[in-house]
XYZ file of C-alpha atoms in Angstrom:
179
model
C -65.678 87.457 -89.758
C -66.431 89.024 -86.399
C -67.953 85.738 -85.044
C -65.096 83.841 -85.983
C -62.519 86.267 -84.339
C -64.846 86.339 -81.051
C -65.030 82.689 -80.946
C -61.000 82.374 -81.391
C -60.667 84.955 -78.743
C -63.096 82.980 -76.308
C -61.339 80.014 -76.807
C -57.776 81.553 -76.445
C -59.211 82.904 -73.101
C -60.686 79.594 -72.044
C -57.135 77.932 -72.797
C -55.511 80.629 -70.740
C -57.661 80.223 -67.670
C -57.098 76.361 -68.055
C -53.609 76.480 -68.287
C -52.589 79.322 -66.312
C -50.818 82.455 -67.589
C -47.800 80.814 -69.228
C -47.233 82.691 -72.307
C -45.138 79.876 -73.665
C -47.614 77.362 -73.483
C -50.083 79.629 -74.735
C -48.380 81.612 -77.524
C -46.556 78.977 -79.553
C -44.764 79.617 -83.117
C -47.622 79.121 -85.858
C -50.588 80.790 -83.916
C -52.131 83.938 -85.398
C -50.438 87.184 -84.395
C -53.927 88.797 -84.208
C -54.559 87.847 -80.865
C -51.143 88.458 -78.971
C -52.055 92.024 -77.970
C -55.072 90.873 -76.014
C -53.487 87.721 -74.660
C -50.601 89.970 -73.582
C -53.301 92.285 -71.927
C -54.747 89.441 -70.105
C -51.487 88.778 -68.496
C -51.307 92.222 -67.639
C -48.692 93.368 -70.062
C -48.606 96.799 -71.807
C -48.019 97.218 -75.722
C -44.616 99.218 -76.197
C -44.830 99.189 -79.871
C -47.412 98.524 -82.454
C -46.352 95.800 -85.053
C -43.722 97.225 -87.194
C -43.745 96.281 -91.094
C -41.237 93.666 -90.272
C -43.769 91.921 -87.938
C -41.858 92.586 -84.671
C -43.914 93.861 -81.984
C -42.945 94.690 -78.208
C -44.447 94.630 -74.474
C -43.773 95.400 -71.227
C -44.823 92.714 -68.585
C -43.696 90.172 -66.001
C -42.083 86.791 -65.973
C -41.473 84.923 -62.657
C -42.561 88.095 -61.045
C -39.785 89.988 -62.688
C -40.319 92.956 -65.098
C -39.588 91.726 -68.628
C -39.675 92.763 -71.933
C -41.679 90.645 -74.219
C -41.019 90.450 -78.218
C -42.691 88.699 -80.742
C -41.826 88.258 -84.375
C -44.513 87.150 -86.920
C -44.333 86.092 -90.536
C -47.318 86.268 -92.777
C -49.582 86.953 -89.832
C -48.207 83.756 -87.956
C -46.064 83.767 -84.581
C -42.526 82.869 -85.668
C -40.591 83.916 -82.625
C -40.820 85.081 -78.987
C -38.624 86.328 -76.497
C -38.952 87.244 -73.146
C -36.040 89.090 -71.651
C -35.416 90.117 -67.944
C -32.627 92.423 -66.678
C -30.937 92.254 -63.381
C -28.243 94.275 -61.690
C -26.032 91.442 -60.831
C -24.759 88.096 -62.252
C -25.702 86.413 -59.168
C -29.357 87.618 -59.634
C -29.233 86.633 -63.081
C -28.343 83.072 -62.460
C -30.801 82.944 -59.549
C -33.619 83.832 -61.802
C -32.480 81.549 -64.540
C -32.509 78.651 -62.127
C -35.991 79.495 -60.945
C -37.479 79.750 -64.600
C -35.630 76.455 -65.443
C -37.184 74.556 -62.353
C -40.502 76.115 -63.545
C -40.291 75.366 -67.048
C -38.921 71.714 -66.461
C -41.984 71.055 -64.487
C -43.979 71.534 -67.821
C -41.598 70.409 -70.397
C -39.430 68.032 -68.398
C -35.413 67.872 -67.774
C -33.657 70.300 -70.254
C -31.500 68.085 -72.861
C -28.544 70.719 -71.896
C -28.410 72.651 -68.606
C -25.297 74.782 -69.062
C -25.218 76.280 -65.574
C -25.453 72.893 -64.026
C -22.931 71.329 -66.456
C -20.675 68.773 -64.612
C -16.910 69.595 -64.361
C -16.134 66.675 -66.272
C -18.476 68.014 -69.544
C -16.994 71.272 -69.230
C -13.496 69.813 -69.641
C -14.888 67.418 -72.592
C -16.459 70.491 -74.147
C -13.206 72.670 -73.472
C -10.937 69.938 -75.182
C -13.277 69.686 -78.232
C -12.943 73.032 -78.615
C -16.386 74.320 -77.768
C -17.453 77.910 -76.400
C -17.693 77.186 -72.634
C -18.647 80.729 -71.881
C -21.448 80.255 -74.423
C -22.439 76.541 -73.086
C -22.430 77.294 -69.540
C -24.897 80.178 -69.970
C -27.810 78.227 -72.030
C -30.503 75.802 -70.959
C -31.942 74.045 -74.058
C -35.110 72.010 -74.067
C -34.590 70.507 -77.624
C -32.914 71.419 -80.720
C -36.046 72.278 -83.006
C -36.630 76.082 -83.474
C -39.951 75.761 -81.645
C -38.225 74.013 -78.448
C -37.661 76.557 -75.545
C -34.085 78.015 -74.684
C -33.034 80.184 -71.767
C -29.615 82.088 -72.017
C -27.829 84.422 -69.461
C -25.563 86.994 -70.847
C -23.703 90.263 -69.590
C -25.404 93.179 -71.288
C -23.357 95.961 -69.828
C -21.577 96.798 -66.862
C -23.923 95.755 -63.878
C -26.593 94.799 -66.364
C -27.406 91.058 -66.885
C -29.984 89.577 -69.080
C -31.919 86.273 -68.946
C -33.664 85.524 -72.105
C -36.028 82.902 -72.716
C -37.052 82.186 -76.234
C -39.007 80.116 -78.522
C -38.954 80.014 -82.279
C -35.358 81.009 -82.397
C -32.532 79.219 -84.093
C -30.617 76.571 -82.062
C -27.686 76.565 -84.495
C -25.173 78.166 -81.945
C -26.049 75.690 -79.647
C -25.901 72.862 -82.208
C -22.271 74.050 -83.429
C -21.103 74.154 -79.794
C -22.049 70.961 -78.347
């Protein structure tokens, strides 16, 4: 058992060094949650909480050079969802960071199927005429409709506090209903 764990960890570390420190490429839904704390340590993160009975663990780390809170949800020992949240003090800073992340993620995954902040005026008018929630649709970037596809969203969390969240494994139902 220890040899198997050591080999798995070794292979994961080789994968991390080969592909760089991209938690979304290396930590995708379905992998074993046993290795997440070690991988996050390799990425320079600090564990904030031990896994709860509900399978949630949190880390403090970085994403795109900014301080981030990283949350993992595990079901039956397998990763089901991960979310990286960066908090900024202004809307402009949040959208600038979201754009940088969109460019970086698109370099790996290709053009998003929906890029809300870059939505052309005619599409906004069309979505609005159809009754879609434009506040939501103009604040999300989606790389696919499946739960395991990446989604980025920007939202105002409080006065002078904006959050940019990048998630994988989360439901795209709200996006699907609004598009």
